[in-house]
Tab-separated table of C-alpha atoms in Angstrom:
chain	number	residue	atom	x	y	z
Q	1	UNK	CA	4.172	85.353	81.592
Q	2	UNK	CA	7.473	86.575	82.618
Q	3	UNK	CA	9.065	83.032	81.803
Q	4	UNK	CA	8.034	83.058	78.668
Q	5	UNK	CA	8.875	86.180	77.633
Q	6	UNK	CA	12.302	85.006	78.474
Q	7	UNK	CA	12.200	81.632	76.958
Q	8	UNK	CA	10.604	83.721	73.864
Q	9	UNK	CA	14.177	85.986	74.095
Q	10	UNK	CA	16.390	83.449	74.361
Q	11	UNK	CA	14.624	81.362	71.492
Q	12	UNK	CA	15.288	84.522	69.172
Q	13	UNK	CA	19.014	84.254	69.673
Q	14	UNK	CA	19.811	81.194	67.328
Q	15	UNK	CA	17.076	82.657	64.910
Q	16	UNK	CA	19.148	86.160	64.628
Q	17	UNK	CA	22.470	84.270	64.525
Q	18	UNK	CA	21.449	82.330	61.618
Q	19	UNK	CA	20.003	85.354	60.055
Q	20	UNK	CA	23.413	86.948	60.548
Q	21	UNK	CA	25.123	84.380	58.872
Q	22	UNK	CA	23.139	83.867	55.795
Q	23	UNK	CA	22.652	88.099	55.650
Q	24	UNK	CA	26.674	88.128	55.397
Q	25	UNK	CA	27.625	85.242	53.403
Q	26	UNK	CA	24.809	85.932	50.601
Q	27	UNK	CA	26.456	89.677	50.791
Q	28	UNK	CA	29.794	88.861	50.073
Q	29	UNK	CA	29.433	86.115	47.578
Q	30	UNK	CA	27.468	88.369	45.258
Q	31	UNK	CA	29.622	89.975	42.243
Q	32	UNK	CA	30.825	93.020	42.832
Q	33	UNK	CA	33.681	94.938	44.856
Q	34	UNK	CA	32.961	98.198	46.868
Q	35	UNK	CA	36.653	99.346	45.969
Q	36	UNK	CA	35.609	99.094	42.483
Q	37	UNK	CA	32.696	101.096	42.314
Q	38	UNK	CA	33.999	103.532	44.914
Q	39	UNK	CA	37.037	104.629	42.757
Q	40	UNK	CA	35.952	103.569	40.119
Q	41	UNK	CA	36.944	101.441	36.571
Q	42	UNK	CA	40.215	103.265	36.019
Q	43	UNK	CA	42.029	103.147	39.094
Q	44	UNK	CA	45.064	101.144	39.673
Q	45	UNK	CA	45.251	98.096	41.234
Q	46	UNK	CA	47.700	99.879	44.068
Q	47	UNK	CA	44.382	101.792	44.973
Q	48	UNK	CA	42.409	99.566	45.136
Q	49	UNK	CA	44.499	97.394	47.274
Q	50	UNK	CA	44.762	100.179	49.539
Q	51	UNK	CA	41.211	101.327	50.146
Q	52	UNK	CA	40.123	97.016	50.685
Q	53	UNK	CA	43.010	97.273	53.058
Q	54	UNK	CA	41.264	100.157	54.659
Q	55	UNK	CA	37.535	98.676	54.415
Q	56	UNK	CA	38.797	95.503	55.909
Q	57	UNK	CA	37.832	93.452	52.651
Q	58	UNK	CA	41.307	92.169	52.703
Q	59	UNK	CA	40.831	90.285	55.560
Q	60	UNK	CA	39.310	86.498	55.611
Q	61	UNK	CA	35.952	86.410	55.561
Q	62	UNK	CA	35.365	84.428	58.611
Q	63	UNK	CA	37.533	87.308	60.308
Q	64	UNK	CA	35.247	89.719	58.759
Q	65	UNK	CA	32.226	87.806	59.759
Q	66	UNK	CA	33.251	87.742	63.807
Q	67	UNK	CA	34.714	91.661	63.598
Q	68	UNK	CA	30.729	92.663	62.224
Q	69	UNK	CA	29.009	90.673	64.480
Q	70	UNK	CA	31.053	91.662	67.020
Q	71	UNK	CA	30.470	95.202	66.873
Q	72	UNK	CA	26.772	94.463	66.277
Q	73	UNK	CA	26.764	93.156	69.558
Q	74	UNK	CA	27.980	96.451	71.093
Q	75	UNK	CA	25.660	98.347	69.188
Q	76	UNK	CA	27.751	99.650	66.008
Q	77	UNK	CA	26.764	98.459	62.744
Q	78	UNK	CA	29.601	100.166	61.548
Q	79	UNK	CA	29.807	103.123	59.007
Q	80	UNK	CA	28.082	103.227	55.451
Q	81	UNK	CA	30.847	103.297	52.593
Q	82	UNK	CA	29.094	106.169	50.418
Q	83	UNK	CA	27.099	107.960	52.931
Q	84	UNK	CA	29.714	108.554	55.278
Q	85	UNK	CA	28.007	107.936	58.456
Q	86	UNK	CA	26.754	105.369	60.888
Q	87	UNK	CA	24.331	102.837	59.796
Q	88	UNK	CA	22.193	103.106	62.344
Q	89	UNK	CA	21.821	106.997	61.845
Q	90	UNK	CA	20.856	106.174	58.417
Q	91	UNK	CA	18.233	103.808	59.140
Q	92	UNK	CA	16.641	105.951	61.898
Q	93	UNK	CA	16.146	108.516	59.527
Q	94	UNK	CA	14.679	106.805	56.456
Q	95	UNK	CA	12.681	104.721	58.888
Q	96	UNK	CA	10.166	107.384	59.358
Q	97	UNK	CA	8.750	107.158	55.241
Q	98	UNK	CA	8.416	103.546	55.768
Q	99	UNK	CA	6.818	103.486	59.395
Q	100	UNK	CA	4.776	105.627	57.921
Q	101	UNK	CA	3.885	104.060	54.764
Q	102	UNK	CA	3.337	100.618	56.693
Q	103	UNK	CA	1.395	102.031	59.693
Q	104	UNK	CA	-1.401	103.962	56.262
Q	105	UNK	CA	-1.066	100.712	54.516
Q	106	UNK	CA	-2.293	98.314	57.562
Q	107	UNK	CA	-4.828	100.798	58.628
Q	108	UNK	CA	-6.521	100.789	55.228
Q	109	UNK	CA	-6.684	96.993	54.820
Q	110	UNK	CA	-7.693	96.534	57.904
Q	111	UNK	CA	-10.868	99.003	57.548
Q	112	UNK	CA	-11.479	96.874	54.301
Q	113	UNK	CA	-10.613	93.559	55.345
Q	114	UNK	CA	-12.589	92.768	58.657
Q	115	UNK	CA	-16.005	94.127	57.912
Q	116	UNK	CA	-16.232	92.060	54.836
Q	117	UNK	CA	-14.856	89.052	56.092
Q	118	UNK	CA	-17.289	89.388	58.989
Q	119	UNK	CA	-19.828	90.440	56.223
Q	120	UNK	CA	-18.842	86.752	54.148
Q	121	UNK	CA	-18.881	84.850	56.744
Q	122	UNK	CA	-22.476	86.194	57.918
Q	123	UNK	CA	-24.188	85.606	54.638
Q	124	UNK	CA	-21.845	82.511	53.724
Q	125	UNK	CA	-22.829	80.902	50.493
Q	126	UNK	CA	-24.841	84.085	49.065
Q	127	UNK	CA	-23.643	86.001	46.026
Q	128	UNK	CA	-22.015	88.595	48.934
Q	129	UNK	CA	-19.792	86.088	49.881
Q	130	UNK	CA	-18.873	84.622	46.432
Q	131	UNK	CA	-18.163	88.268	45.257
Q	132	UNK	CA	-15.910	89.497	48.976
Q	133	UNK	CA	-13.854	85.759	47.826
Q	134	UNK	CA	-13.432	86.543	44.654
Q	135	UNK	CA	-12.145	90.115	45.343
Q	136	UNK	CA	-10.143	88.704	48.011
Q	137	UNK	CA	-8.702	86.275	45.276
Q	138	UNK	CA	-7.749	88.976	42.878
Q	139	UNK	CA	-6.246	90.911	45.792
Q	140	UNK	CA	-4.161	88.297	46.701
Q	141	UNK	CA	-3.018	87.370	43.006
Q	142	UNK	CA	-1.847	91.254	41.795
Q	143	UNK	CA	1.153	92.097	42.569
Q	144	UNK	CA	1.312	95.293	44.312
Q	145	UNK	CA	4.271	96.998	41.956
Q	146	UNK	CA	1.511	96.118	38.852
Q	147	UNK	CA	-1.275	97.596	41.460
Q	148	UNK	CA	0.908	100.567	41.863
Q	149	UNK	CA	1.935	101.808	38.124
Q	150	UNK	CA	-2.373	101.410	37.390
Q	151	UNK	CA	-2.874	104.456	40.139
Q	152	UNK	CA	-0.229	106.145	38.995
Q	153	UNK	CA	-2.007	105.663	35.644
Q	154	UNK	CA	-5.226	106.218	36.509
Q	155	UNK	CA	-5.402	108.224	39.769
Q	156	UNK	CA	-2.335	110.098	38.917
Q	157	UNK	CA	-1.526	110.874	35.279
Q	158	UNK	CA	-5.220	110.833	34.286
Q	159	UNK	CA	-7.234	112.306	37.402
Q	160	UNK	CA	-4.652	113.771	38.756
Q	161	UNK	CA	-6.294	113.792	42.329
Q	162	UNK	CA	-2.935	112.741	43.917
Q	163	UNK	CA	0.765	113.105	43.381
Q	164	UNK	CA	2.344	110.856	41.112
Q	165	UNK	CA	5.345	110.267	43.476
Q	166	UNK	CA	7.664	112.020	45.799
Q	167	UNK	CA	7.329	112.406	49.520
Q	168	UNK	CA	6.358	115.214	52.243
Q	169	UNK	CA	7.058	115.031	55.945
Q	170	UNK	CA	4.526	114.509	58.189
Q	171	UNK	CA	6.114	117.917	59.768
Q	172	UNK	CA	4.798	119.526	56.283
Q	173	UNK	CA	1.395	119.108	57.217
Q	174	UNK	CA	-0.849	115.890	57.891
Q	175	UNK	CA	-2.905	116.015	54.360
Q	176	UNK	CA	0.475	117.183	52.786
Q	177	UNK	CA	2.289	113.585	54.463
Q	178	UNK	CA	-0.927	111.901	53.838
Q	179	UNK	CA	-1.808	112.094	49.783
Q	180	UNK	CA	1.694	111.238	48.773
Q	181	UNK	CA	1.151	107.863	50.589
Q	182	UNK	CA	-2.460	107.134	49.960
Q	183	UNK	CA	-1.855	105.722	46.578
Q	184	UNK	CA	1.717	103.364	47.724
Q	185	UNK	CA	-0.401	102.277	50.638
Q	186	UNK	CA	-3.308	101.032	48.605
Q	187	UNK	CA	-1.074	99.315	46.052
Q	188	UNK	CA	0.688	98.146	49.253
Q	189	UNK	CA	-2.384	96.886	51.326
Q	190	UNK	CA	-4.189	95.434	49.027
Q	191	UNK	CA	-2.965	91.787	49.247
Q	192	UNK	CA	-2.916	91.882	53.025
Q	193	UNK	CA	-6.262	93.202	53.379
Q	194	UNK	CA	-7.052	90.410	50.792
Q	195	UNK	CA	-5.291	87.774	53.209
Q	196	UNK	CA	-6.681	88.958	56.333
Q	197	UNK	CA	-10.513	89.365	54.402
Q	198	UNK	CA	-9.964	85.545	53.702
Q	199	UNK	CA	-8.673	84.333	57.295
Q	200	UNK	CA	-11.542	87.148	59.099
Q	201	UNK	CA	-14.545	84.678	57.016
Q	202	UNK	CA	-12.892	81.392	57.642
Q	203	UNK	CA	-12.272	82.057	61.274
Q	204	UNK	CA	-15.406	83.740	61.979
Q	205	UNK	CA	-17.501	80.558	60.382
Q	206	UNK	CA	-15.466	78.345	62.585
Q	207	UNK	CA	-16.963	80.257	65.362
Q	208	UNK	CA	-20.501	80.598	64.226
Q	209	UNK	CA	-20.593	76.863	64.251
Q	210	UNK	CA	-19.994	76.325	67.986
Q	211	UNK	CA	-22.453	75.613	70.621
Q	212	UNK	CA	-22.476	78.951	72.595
Q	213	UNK	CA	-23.257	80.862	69.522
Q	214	UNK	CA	-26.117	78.770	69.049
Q	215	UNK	CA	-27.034	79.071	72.769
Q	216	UNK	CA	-26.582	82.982	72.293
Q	217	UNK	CA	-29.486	83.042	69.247
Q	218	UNK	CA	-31.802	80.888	71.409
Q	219	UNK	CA	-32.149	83.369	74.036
Q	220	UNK	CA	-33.095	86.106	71.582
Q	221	UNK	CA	-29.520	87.619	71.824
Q	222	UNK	CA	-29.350	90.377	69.147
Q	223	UNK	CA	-27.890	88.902	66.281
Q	224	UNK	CA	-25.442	91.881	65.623
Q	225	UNK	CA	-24.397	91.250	69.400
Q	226	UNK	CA	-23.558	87.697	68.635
Q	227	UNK	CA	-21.268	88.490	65.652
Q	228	UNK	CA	-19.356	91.285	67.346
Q	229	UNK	CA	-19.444	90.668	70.709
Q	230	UNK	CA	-19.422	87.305	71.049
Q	231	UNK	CA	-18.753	85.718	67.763
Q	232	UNK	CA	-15.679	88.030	66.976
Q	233	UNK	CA	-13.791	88.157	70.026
Q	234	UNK	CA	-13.655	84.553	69.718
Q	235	UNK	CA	-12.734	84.530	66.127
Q	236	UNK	CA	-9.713	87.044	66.549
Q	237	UNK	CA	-6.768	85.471	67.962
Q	238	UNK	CA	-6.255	84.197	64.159
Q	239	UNK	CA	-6.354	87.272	62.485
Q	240	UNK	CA	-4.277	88.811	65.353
Q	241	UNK	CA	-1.605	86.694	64.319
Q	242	UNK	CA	-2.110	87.388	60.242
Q	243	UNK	CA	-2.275	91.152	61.163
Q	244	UNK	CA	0.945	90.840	63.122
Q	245	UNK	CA	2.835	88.994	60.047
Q	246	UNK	CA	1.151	91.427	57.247
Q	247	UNK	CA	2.843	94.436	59.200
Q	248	UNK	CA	5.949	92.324	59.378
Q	249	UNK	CA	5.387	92.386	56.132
Q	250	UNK	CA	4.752	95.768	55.032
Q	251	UNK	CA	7.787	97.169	56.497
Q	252	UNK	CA	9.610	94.206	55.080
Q	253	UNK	CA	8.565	94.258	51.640
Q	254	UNK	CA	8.328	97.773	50.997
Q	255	UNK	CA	11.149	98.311	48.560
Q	256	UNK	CA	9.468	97.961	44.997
Q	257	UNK	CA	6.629	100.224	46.682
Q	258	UNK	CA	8.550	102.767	47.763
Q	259	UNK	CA	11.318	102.132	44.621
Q	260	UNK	CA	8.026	103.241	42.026
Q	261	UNK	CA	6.497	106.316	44.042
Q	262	UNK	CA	10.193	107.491	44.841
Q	263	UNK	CA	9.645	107.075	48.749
Q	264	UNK	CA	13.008	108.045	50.617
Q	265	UNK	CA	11.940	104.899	53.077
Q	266	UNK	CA	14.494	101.773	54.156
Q	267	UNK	CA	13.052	100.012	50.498
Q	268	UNK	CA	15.295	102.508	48.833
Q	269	UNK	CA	18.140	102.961	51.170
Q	270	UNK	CA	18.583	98.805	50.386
Q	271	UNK	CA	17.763	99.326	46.654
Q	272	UNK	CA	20.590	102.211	46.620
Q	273	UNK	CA	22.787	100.413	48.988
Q	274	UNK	CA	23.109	96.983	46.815
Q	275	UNK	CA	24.026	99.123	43.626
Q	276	UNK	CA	26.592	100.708	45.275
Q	277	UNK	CA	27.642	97.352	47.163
Q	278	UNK	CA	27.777	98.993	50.601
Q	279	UNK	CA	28.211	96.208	52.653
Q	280	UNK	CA	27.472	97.659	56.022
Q	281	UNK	CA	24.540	99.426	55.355
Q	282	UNK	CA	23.345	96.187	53.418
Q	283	UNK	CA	23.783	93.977	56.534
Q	284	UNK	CA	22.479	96.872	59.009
Q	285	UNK	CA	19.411	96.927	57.602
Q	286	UNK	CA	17.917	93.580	56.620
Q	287	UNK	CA	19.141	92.839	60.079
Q	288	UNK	CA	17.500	95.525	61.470
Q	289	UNK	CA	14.162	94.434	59.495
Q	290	UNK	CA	14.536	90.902	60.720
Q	291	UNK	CA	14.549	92.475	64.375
Q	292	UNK	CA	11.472	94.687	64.050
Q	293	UNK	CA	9.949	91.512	62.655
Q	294	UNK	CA	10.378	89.127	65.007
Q	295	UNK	CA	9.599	91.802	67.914
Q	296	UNK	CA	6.002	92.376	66.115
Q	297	UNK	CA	6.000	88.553	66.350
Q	298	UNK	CA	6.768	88.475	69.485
Q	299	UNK	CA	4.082	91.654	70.773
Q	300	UNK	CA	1.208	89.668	68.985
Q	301	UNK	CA	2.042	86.321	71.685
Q	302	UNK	CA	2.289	89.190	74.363
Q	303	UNK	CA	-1.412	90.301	72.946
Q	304	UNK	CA	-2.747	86.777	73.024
Q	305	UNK	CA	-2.228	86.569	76.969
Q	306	UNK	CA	-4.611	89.592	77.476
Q	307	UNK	CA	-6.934	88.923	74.854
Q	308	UNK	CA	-7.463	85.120	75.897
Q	309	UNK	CA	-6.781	84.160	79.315
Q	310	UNK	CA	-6.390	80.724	78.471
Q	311	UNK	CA	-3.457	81.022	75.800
Q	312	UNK	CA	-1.683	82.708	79.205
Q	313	UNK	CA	-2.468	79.702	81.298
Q	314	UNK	CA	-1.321	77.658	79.209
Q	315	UNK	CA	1.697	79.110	78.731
């Protein structure tokens, strides 16, 4: 285990170099100069010249390039433009709304997801299982910024049983940090708990096939034993790994989300960020999402040793 965990390391070296590259070069090439928006339209060209001699934007790009990733290396992402302080400061603290918002969001689709995949694949070809598939389907086709405005619509204008947007601290009070995410985290769960509803079923019937499952109902096994016991722990290594990539997911793809309720999370820090053509705090965090992704990535093969002894022989 300990070799691969260091052949996994070293494999994520050329992964985050190219992710670097492509991060910095789509950056730059984009229309728009931090100078200008900084001073703004009217200043003179001396002043601007001055303050992209003082950003470094002068400089070649390639010489850019190395300078950033060297001091990425080290630790620094350097220091935001606007906000005036280190990147990584400002991504520690709008990482809480996000965690948070990601952490509600998997939690709820996964409370959803696996009992009724477990509930399709059990009654597999019945009117339950047309109608989880078809939900599923729907899930999986509505975007979750269309999702979103019909809460706020419905659950929020209308009923007004939660917040319409805004944000609390979980230091405010659990309910208080809890009902201004409910309704992002639904519009933001829904098509992963409609992914991982789909792979739960089709997994699950791949195991209710197999011989010992058979074996299991011919010596009077309880059939609830066989599906969750047996059956499931079987089934599970592929929805570890779609669980693992819808998290990756959620913390990734957060920005509309958070953009619509008015969540103070990384989404908007990017959003805010690109208008404002902060380059730094651009490149600090969509590298610093690509990290926490591939470490999930990375946890969920750590998971598969203990969960199946065989994926750890084999590796």
């Amino acid at each position: 285990m300990v070799i691969y965990l260091a052949k996994r390391l070293l494999s994520l070296i050329p992964v985050l170099f190219t992710v670097s590259i492509a991060i910095f070069l789509i950056i730059h090439i984009t229309p728009g100069d931090p100078a200008t928006v900084i001073l703004g339209d009217e200043a003179s060209p001396e002043e601007l010249k001055e303050l992209r001699t003082e950003l470094g934007l002068d400089q070649p790009i390639l010489q850019q390039y190395l300078s950033w990733l060297t001091s990425v290396i080290s630790g620094d992402f350097g220091d935001s433009y606007f906000m005036h302080q280190p990147v990584i400061t400002a991504i520690i603290e709008h990482l809480g709304p996000t965690l948070s918002l990601a952490l509600i969001a998997q939690f709820l689709s996964l409370v959803i997801a696996i009992p009724l995949g477990i509930i399709a694949a059990k009654k597999r070809g019945t009117m339950i299982d047309q109608g989880v598939m078809t939900v599923s389907l729907f899930g999986m086709s509505l975007p979750s910024f269309l999702l979103g405005l019909l809460l706020i619509l419905i659950i929020g204008v209308s009923l007004r049983w939660l917040p319409v947007a805004g944000y609390a601290p979980l230091s405010e009070g659990f309910w208080e940090h809890y009902k201004y995410l409910l309704m992002p985290s639904i519009a933001l769960g829904a098509i992963q708990s409609a992914l991982i509803a789909r792979m739960t079923r089709s997994s699950m019937l791949d195991v209710l096939n197999m011989d010992f499952i058979k074996t299991a109902k011919a010596k009077g096994i309880h059939e609830n034993k066989i599906i969750f016991i047996h059956a499931f722990r079987n089934a599970f290594l592929p929805i570890l790994t779609v669980i693992g990539q819808t998290f990756g997911t959620l913390i990734a793809g957060a920005v509309v989300t958070e953009t619509i309720f008015n969540i103070p999370g990384l989404g908007q820090l990017v959003i805010n960020s690109v208008e404002r053509r902060d380059y730094p705090m651009i490149q600090g965090v969509v590298l610093f999402v690509t990290l926490s992704y591939v470490f999930i990535n990375l946890v969920i093969d750590i998971l598969y040793g203990f969960i199946d002894p065989r994926v750890r022989v084999e590796k």
